[in-house]
Coordinates of C-alpha atoms and ligand atoms in Angstrom, one line a residue:
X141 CA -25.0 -4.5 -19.6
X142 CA -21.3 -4.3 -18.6
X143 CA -19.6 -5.1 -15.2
X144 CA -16.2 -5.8 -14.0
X145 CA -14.6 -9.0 -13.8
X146 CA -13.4 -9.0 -10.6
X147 CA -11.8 -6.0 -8.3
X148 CA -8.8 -4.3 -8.6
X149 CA -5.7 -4.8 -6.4
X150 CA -3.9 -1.3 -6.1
X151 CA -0.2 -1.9 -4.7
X152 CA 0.9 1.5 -3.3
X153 CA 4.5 2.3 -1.8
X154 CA 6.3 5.1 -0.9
X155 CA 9.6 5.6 1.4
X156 CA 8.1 6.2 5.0
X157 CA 6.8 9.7 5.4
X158 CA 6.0 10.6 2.2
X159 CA 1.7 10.8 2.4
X160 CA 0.9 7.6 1.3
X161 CA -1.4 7.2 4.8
X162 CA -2.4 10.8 4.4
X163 CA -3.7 9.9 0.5
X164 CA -4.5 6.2 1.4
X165 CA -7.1 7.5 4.5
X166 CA -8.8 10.6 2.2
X167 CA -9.4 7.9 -0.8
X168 CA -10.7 5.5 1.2
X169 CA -13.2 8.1 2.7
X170 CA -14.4 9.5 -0.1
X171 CA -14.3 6.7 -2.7
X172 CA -17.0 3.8 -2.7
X173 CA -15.9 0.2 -3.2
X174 CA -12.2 -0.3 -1.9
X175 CA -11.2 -1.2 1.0
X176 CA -8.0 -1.3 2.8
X177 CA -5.9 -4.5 3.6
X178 CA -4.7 -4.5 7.2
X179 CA -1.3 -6.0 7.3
X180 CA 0.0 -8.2 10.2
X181 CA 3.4 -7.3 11.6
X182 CA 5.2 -8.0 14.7
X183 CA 6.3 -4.2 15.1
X184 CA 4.5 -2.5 18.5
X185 CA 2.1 -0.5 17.9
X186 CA 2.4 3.4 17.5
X187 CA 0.0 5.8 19.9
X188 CA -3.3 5.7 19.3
X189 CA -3.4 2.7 16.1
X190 CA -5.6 0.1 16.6
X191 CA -5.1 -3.6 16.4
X192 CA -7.5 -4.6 13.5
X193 CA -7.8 -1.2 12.4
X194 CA -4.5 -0.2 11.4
X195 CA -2.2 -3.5 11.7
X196 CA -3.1 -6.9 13.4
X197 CA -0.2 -6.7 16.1
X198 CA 0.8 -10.3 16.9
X199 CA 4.7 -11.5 18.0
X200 CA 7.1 -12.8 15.9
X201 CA 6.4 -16.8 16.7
X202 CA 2.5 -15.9 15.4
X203 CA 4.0 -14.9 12.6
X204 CA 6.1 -17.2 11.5
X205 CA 3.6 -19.4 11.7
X206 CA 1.6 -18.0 9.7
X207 CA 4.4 -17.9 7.4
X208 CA 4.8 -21.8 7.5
X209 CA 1.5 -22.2 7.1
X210 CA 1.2 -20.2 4.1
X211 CA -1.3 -17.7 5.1
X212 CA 0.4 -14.8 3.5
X213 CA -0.1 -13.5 0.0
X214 CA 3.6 -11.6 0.7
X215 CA 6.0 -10.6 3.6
X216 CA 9.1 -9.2 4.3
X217 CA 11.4 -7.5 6.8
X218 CA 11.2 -3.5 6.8
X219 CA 13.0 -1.5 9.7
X220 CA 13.4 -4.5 11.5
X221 CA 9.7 -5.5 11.9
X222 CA 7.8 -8.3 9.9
X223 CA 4.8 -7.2 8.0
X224 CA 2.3 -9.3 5.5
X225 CA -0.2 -9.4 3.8
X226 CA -3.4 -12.1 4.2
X227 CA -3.4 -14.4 1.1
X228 CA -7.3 -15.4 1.9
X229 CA -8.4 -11.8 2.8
X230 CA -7.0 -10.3 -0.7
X231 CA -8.5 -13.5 -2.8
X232 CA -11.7 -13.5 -0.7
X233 CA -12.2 -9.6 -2.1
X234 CA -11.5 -9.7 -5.2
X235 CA -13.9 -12.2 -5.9
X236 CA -16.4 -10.6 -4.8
X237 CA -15.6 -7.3 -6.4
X238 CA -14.4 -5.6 -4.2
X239 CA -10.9 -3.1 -4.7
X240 CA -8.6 -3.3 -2.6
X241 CA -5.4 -1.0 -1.2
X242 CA -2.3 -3.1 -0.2
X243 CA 0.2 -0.5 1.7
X244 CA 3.1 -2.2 1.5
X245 CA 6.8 -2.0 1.0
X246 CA 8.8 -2.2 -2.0
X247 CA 9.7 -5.8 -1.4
X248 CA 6.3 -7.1 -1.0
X249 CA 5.3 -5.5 -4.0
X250 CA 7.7 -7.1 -5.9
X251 CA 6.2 -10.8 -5.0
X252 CA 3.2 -9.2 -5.4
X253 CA 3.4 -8.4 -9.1
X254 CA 4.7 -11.5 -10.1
X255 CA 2.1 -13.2 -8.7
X256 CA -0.9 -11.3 -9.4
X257 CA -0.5 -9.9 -12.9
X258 CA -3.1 -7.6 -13.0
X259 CA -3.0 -5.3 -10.1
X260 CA -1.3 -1.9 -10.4
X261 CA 1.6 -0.6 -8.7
X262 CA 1.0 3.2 -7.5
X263 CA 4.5 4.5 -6.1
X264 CA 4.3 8.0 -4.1
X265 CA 7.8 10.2 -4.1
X266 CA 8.3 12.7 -1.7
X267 CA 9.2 16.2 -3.5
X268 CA 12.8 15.9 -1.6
X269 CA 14.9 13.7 0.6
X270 CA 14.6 17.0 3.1
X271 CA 11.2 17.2 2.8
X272 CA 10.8 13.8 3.7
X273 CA 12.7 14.3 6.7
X274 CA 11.0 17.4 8.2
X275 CA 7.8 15.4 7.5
X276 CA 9.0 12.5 9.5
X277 CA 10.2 15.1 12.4
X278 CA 6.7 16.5 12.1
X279 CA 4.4 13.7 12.3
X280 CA 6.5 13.0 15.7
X281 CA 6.1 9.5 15.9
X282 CA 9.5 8.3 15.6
X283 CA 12.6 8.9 17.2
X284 CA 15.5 10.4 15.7
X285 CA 17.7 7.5 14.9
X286 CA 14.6 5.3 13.5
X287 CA 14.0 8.8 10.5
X288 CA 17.9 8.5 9.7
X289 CA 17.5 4.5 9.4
X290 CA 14.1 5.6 7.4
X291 CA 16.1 8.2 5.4
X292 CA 18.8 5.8 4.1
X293 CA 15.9 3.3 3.4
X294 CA 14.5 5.8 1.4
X295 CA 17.1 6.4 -1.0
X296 CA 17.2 2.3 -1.6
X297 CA 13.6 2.3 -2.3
X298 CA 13.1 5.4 -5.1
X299 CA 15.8 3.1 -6.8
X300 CA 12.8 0.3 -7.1
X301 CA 9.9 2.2 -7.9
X302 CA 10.7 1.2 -12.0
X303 CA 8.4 -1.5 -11.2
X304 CA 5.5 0.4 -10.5
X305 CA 3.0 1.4 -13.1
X306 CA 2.1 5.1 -11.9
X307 CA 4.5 7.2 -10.5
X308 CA 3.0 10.2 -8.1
X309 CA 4.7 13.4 -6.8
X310 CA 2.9 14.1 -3.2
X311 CA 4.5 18.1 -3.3
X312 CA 0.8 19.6 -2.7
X313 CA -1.4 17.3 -1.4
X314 CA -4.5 18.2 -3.1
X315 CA -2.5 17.6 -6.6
X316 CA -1.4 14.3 -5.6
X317 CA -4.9 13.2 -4.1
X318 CA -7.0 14.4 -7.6
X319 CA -4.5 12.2 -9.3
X320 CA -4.3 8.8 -6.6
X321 CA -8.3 8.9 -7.6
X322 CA -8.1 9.8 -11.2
X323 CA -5.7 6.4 -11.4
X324 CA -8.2 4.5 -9.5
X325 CA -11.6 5.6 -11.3
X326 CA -9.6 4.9 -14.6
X327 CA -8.2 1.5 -14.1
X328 CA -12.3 1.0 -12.7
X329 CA -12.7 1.6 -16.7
X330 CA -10.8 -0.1 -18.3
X331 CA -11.9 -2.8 -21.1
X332 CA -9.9 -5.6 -20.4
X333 CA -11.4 -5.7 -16.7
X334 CA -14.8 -5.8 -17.7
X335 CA -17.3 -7.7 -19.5
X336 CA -20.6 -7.8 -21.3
X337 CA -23.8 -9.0 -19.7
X338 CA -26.2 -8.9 -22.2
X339 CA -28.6 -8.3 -20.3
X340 CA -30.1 -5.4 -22.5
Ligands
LIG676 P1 3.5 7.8 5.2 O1 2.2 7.1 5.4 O2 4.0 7.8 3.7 O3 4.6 7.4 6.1 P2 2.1 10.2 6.2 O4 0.8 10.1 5.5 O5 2.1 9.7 7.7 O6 3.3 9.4 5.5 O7 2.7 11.6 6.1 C1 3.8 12.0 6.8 C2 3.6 13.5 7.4 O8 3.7 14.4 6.3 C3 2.3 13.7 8.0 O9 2.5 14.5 9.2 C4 1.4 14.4 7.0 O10 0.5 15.2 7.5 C5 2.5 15.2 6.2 N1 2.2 15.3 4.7 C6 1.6 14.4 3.9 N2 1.5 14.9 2.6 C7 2.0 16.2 2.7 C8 2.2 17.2 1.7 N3 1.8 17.1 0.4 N4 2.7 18.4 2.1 C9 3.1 18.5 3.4 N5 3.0 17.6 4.4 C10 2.4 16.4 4.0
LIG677 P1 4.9 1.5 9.3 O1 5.7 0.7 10.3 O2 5.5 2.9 9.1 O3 3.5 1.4 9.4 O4 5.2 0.8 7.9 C1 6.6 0.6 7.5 C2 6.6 0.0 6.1 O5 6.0 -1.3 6.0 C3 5.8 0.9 5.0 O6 6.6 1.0 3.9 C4 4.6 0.0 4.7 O7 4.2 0.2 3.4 C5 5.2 -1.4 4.9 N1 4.2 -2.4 5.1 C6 3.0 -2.3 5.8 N2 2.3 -3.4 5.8 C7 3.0 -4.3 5.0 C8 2.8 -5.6 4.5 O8 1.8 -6.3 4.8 N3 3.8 -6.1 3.7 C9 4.9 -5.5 3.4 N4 5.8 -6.1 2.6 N5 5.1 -4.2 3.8 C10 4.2 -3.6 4.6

């Protein structure tokens, strides 16, 4: 009697280390019908990520090939690495219904937005600058002077999270989960996404 148009493209950022992996991997387990984007970048991969998985790794000439060739829906420098997201893969998706996660930086969001006018921008805060940084020194997969270049980054992008439409505090992790999911089974409800079949 009612489906959706097409599926939803949720835009989610945080600065680095603030559990937007953490939330990203638990909603994608336990939530049907989104999927994940996998981003290409030409940063080396971290211990025990998975080329396809959790990045296409490929070298900066690939890329910028790509980038000529117009393959990406958005890209953009972050911590000196190029990262982007598949124009075809997103499109491809949507159209068939599927939701889909794009983890990606404050930047890409931004081209993202204008671009695609009805996705929703999720933006994840840490509960401190110092939390964020004992997070970082926890998860141990950076050295020191990349988390101080990540710290400073951070500051930049809280400053841009006005463009987002949802604003989430990860302090305790259950909190901020129940409410990543309550955004995403809402906007699932939402009139102007769907329509009437008639079919009675
Ligand atoms: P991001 O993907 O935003 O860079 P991660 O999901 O990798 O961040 O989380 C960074 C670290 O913080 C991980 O070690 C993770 O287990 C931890 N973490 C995530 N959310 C919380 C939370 N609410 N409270 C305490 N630690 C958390
Ligand atoms: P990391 O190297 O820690 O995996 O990611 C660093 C930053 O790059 C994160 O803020 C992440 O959201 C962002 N990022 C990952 N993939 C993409 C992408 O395809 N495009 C853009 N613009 N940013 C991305």
């Amino acid at each position: 009697m009612i489906k959706r148009k097409t599926g939803i493209l949720f835009v989610i950022s945080a600065p680095s280390g603030a559990g937007k992996s953490t939330l990203c991997k638990r909603l994608l387990s336990e939530v049907s019908g989104i999927e994940f984007s996998v981003s290409f970048t030409t940063r080396a991969p971290r211990s025990g990520e998975v080329h396809g998985r959790d990045y296409f790794f490929i070298t900066r000439e690939e890329f910028m090939a790509m980038v000529n060739r117009g393959d990406f829906l958005e890209y953009a420098e972050v911590h000196g690495n190029l990262y982007g997201t598949s124009k075809s893969f997103v499109e491809e998706k949507l159209r068939k219904g599927m939701d889909l996660i794009l983890d990606i930086d404050v930047q890409g969001a931004k081209q993202v937005f204008s671009k695609m006018k009805e996705c929703v921008g999720i933006f994840i805060f840490p509960p401190s600058i110092e939390e964020l940084r004992k997070r970082l020194i926890k998860r141990g997969t950076d050295p020191e002077d990349v988390i101080e270049k990540r710290l400073k980054a951070a500051r930049w992008e809280i400053a841009q999270s006005h463009m987002y439409h949802y604003w989430i505090l990860n302090d305790d992790l259950e909190e901020a989960y129940q409410q990543l999911k309550g955004v995403v089974l809402a906007e699932r409800a939402k009139r102007e996404r769907m329509e009437l079949t008639w079919n009675i």
